[in-house]
mmCIF file of C-alpha atoms in Angstrom:
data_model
loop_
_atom_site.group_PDB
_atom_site.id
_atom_site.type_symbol
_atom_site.label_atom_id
_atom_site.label_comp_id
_atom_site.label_asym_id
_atom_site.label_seq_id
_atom_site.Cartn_x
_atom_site.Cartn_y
_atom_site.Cartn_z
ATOM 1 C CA UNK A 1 12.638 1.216 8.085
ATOM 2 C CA UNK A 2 9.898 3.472 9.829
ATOM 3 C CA UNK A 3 7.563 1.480 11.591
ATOM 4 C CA UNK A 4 3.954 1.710 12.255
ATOM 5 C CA UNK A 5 2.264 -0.157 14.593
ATOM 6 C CA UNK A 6 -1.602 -0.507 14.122
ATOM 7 C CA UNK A 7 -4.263 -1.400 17.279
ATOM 8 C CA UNK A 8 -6.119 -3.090 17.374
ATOM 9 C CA UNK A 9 -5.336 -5.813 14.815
ATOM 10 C CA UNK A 10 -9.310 -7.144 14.214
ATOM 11 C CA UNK A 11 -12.137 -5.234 15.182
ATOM 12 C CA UNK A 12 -15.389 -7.129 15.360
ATOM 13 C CA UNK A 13 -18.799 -4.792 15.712
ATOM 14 C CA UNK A 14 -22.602 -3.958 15.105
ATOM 15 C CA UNK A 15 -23.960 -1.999 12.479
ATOM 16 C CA UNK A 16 -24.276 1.340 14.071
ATOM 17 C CA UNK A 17 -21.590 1.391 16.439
ATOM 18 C CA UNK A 18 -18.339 3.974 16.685
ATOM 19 C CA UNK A 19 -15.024 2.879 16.413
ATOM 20 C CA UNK A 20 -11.506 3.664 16.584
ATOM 21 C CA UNK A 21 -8.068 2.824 15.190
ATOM 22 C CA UNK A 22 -4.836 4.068 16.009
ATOM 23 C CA UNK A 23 -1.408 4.200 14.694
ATOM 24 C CA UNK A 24 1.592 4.606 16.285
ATOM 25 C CA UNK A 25 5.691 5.437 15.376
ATOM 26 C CA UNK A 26 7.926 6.935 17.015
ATOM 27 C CA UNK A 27 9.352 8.391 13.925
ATOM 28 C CA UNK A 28 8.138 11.546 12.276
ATOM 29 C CA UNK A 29 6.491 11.423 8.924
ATOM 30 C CA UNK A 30 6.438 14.099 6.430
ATOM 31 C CA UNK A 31 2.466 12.806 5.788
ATOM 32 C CA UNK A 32 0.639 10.004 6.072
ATOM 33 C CA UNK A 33 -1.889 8.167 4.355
ATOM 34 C CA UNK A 34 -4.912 5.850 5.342
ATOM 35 C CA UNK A 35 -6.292 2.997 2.594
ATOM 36 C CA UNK A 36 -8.859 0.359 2.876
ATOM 37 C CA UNK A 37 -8.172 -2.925 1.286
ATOM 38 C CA UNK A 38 -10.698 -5.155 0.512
ATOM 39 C CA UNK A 39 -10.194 -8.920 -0.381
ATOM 40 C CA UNK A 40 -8.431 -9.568 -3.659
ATOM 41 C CA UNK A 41 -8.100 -5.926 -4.321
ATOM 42 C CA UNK A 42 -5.376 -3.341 -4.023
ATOM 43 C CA UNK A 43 -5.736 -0.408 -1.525
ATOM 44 C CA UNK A 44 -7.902 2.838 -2.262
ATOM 45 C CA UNK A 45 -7.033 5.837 -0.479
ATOM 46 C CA UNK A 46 -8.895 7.496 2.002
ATOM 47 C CA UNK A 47 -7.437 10.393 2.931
ATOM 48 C CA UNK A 48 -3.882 12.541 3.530
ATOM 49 C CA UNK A 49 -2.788 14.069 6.601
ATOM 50 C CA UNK A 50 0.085 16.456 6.317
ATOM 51 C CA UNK A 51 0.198 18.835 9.489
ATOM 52 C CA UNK A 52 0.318 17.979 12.676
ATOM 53 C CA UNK A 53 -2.694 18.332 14.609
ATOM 54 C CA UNK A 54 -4.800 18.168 11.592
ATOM 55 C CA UNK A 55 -8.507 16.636 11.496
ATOM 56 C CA UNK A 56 -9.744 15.592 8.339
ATOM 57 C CA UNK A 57 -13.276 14.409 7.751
ATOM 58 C CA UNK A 58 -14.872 12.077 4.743
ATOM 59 C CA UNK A 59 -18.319 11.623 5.701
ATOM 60 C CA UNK A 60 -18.946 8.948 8.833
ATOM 61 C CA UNK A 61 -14.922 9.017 9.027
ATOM 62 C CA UNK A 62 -12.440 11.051 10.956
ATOM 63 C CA UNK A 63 -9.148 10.766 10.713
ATOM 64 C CA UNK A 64 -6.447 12.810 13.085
ATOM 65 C CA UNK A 65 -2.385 13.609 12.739
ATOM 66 C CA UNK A 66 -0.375 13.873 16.330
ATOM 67 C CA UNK A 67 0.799 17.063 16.710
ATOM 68 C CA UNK A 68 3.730 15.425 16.491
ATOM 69 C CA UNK A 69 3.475 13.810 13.013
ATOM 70 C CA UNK A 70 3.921 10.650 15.013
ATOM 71 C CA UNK A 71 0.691 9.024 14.956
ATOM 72 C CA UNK A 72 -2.393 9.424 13.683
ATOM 73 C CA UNK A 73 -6.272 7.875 14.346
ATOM 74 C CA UNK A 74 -9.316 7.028 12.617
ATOM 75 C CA UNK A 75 -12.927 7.091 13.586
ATOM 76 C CA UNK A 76 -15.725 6.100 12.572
ATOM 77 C CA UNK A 77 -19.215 6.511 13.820
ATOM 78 C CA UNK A 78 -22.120 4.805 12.906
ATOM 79 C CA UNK A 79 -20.404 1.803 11.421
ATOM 80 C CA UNK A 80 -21.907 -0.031 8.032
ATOM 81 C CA UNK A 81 -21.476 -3.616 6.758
ATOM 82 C CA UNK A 82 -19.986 -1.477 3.565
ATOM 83 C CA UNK A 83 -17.123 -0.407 6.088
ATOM 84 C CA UNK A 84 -15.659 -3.778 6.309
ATOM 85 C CA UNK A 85 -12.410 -4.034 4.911
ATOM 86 C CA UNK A 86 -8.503 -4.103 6.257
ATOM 87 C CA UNK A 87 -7.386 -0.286 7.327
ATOM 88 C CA UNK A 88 -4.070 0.413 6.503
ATOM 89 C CA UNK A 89 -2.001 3.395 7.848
ATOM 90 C CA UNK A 90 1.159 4.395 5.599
ATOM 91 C CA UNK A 91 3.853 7.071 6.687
ATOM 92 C CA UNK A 92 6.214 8.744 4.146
ATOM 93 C CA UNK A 93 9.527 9.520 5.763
ATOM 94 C CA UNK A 94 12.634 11.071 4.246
ATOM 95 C CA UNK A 95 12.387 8.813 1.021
ATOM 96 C CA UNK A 96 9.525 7.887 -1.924
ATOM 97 C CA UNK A 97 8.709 4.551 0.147
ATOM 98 C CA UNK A 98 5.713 4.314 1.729
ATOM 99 C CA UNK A 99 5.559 2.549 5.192
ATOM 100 C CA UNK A 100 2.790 0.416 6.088
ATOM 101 C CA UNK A 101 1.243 -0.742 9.089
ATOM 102 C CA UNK A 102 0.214 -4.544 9.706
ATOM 103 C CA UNK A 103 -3.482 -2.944 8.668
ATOM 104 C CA UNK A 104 -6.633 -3.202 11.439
ATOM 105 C CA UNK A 105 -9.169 -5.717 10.172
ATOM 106 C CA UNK A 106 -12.463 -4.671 10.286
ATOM 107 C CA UNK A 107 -15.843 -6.696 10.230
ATOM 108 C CA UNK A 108 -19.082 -5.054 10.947
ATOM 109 C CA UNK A 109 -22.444 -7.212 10.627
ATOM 110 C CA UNK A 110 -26.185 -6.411 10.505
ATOM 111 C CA UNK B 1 -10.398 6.520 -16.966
ATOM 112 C CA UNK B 2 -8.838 3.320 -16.139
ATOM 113 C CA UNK B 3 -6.591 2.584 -13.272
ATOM 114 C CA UNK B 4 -3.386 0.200 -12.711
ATOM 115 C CA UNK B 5 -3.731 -2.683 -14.563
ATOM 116 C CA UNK B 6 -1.614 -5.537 -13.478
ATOM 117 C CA UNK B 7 -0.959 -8.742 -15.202
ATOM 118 C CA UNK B 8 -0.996 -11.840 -14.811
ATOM 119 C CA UNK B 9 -3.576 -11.791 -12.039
ATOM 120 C CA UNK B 10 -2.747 -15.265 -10.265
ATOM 121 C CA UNK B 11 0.730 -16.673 -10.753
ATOM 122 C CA UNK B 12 1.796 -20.655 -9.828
ATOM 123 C CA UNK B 13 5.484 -21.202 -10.253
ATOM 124 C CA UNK B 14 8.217 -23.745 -8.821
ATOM 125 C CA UNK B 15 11.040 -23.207 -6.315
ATOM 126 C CA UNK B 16 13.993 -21.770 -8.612
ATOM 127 C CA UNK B 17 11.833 -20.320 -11.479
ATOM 128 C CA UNK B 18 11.952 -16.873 -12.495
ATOM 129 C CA UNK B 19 8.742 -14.921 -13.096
ATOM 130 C CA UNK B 20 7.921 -11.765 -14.426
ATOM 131 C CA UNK B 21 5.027 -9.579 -13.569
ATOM 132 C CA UNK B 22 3.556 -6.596 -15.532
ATOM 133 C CA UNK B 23 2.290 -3.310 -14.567
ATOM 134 C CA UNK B 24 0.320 -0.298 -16.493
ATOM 135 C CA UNK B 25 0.259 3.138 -14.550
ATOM 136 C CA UNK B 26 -3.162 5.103 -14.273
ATOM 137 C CA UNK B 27 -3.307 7.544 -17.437
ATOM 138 C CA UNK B 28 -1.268 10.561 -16.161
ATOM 139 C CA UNK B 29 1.235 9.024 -14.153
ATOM 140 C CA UNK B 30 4.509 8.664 -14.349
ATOM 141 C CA UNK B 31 6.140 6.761 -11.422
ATOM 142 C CA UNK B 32 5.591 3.123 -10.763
ATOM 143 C CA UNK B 33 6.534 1.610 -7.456
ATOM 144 C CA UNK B 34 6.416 -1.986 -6.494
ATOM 145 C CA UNK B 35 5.201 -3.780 -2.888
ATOM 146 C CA UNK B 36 4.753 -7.334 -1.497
ATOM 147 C CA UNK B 37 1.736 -8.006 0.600
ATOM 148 C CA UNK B 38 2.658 -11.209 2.655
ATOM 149 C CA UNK B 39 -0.819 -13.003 3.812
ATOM 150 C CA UNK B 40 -2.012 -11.212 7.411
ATOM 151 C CA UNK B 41 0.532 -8.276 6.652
ATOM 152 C CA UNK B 42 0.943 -5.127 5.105
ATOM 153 C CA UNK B 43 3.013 -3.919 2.047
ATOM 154 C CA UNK B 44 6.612 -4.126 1.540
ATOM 155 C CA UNK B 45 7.850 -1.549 -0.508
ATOM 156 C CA UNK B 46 10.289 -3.407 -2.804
ATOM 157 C CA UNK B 47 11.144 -0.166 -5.204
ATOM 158 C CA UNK B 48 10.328 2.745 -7.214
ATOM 159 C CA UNK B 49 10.675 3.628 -10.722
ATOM 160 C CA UNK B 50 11.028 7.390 -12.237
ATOM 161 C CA UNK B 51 12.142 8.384 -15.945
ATOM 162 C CA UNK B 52 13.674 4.437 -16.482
ATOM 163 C CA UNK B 53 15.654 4.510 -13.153
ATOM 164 C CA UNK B 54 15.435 2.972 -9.791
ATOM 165 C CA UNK B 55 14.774 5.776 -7.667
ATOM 166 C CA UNK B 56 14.884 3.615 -4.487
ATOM 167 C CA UNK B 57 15.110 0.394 -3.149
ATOM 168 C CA UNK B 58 13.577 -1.682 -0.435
ATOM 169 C CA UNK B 59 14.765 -4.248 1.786
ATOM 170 C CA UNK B 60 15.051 -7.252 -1.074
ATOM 171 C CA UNK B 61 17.413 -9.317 -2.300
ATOM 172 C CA UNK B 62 18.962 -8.548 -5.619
ATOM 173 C CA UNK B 63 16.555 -11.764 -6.757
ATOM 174 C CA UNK B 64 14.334 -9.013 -7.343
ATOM 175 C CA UNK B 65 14.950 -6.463 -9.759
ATOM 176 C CA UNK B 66 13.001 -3.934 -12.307
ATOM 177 C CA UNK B 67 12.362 -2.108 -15.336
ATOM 178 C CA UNK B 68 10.475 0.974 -16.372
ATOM 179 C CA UNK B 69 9.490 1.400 -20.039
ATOM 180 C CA UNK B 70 9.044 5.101 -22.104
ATOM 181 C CA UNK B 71 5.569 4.525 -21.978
ATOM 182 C CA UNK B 72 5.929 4.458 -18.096
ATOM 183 C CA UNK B 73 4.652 0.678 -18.092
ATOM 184 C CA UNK B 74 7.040 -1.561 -15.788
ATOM 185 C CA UNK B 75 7.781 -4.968 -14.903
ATOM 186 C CA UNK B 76 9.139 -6.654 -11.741
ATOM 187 C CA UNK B 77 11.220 -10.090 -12.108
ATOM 188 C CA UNK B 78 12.066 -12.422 -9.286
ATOM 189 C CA UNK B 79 14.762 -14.963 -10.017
ATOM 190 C CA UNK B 80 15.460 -18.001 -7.984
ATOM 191 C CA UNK B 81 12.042 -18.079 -6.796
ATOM 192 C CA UNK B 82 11.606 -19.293 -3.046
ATOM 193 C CA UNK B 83 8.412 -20.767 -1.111
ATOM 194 C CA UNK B 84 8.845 -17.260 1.009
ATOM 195 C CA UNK B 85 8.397 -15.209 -2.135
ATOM 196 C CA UNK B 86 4.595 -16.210 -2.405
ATOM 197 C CA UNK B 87 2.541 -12.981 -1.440
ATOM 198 C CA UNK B 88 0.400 -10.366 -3.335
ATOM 199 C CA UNK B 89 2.680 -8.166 -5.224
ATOM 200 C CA UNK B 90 0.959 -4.847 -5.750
ATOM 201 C CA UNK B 91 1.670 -2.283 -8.294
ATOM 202 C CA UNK B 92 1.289 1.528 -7.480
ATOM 203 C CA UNK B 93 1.660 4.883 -10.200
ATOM 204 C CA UNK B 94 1.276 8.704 -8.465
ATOM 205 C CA UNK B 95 2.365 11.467 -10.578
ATOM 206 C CA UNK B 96 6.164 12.652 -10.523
ATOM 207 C CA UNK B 97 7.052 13.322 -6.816
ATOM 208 C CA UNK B 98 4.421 14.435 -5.479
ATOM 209 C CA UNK B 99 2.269 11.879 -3.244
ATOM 210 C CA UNK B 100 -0.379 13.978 -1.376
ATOM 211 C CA UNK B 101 -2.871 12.978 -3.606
ATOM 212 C CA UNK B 102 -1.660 9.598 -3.061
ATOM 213 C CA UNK B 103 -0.849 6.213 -4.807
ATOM 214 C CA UNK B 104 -3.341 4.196 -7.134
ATOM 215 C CA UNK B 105 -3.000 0.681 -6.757
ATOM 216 C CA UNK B 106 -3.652 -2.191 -8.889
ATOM 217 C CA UNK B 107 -5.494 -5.328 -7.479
ATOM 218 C CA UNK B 108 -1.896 -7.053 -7.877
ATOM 219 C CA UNK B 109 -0.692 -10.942 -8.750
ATOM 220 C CA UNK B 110 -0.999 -13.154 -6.301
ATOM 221 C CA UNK B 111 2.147 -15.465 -6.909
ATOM 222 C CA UNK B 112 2.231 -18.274 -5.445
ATOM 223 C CA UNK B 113 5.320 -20.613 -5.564
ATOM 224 C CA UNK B 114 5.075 -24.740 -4.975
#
């Protein structure tokens, strides 16, 4: 098993502020893949990252791929109480499984 | 267009019961894979399905085993059910082998065994 380790585990912060959250392997993924999960529902994709070094951006979110396809980071600026949710980081090695991190909680209030 | 539909939604069994869970794929797709979601944790992949065959397998017990159905439906059954199998099982469909565009999950069954 591949495994991805996600910082920081909760993330408490204002409406308004930036924030960051990393994942780290030190195995090489083929791509990777960032969800949000929200209580009692499954995770929605945010985005895929394929080659390293690549920056991808979906509106107030950033998300990065190590040049070494060994990690990978996601910003966010200008947090919303819409953001809130658990961020989960999944790698896809040699096989069809997808490896998940423990996921970054994320609350952001008014 | 709808999504994964999983059934039931919540699940109580007994220690040593079997259950079975059901899964529909989003319109289009054609593999389903399986995952446990263990409270504060992320997903487990437990296995895949492609054309009616287990394309691979995660780090479970045979307790846990699979079918995929022509219309690309599937189930996942857990025999001998233990207080350690209670966790979120999630349901996921992507099209053939191809996962850039990613996986589509369902909202899942929360099992929860007594």
């Amino acid at each position: 098993t591949q495994l991805l380790e996600q910082s920081p585990q909760f993330l408490s912060i204002q409406e308004g502020e930036n924030l960051t959250v990393y994942c780290n392997s030190s195995s090489v993924f083929s791509s990777l893949q960032w969800y949000r999960q929200e209580p009692g529902e499954g995770p929605v994709l945010l985005v895929t990252v394929v080659t390293g070094g690549e920056v991808k951006k979906l509106k107030r979110l950033t998300f990065q791929f190590g040049d070494a396809r060994k990690d990978s980071s996601l910003h966010i600026t200008a947090a919303q109480p819409g953001d809130t949710g658990l961020y989960l980081c999944a790698g896809e090695g040699s096989g069809y499984a997808l490896n998940f991190g423990k996921g970054t909680s994320l609350l952001v209030t008014p | 267009d709808a999504g994964v539909t999983q059934s039931p939604t919540h699940l109580i069994k007994t220690r040593g019961q079997q259950v079975t869970l059901r899964c529909s794929p989003k319109s289009g797709h054609d593999t389903v894979s399986w995952y446990q979601q263990a409270l504060g944790q992320g997903p487990q992949f437990i296995f895949q399905y492609y054309e009616e065959e287990e394309r691979q397998r995660g780090n479970f017990p045979d307790r846990f085993s699979g079918h995929q159905f022509p219309n690309y439906s599937s189930e996942l059954n857990v025999n001998a059910l233990l207080l350690g199998d209670s966790a979120l099982y999630l349901c996921a469909s992507s099209l053939g082998q191809n996962s850039y565009y990613g996986y589509t999950f369902g909202s899942g069954t929360r099992l929860t065994v007594v």
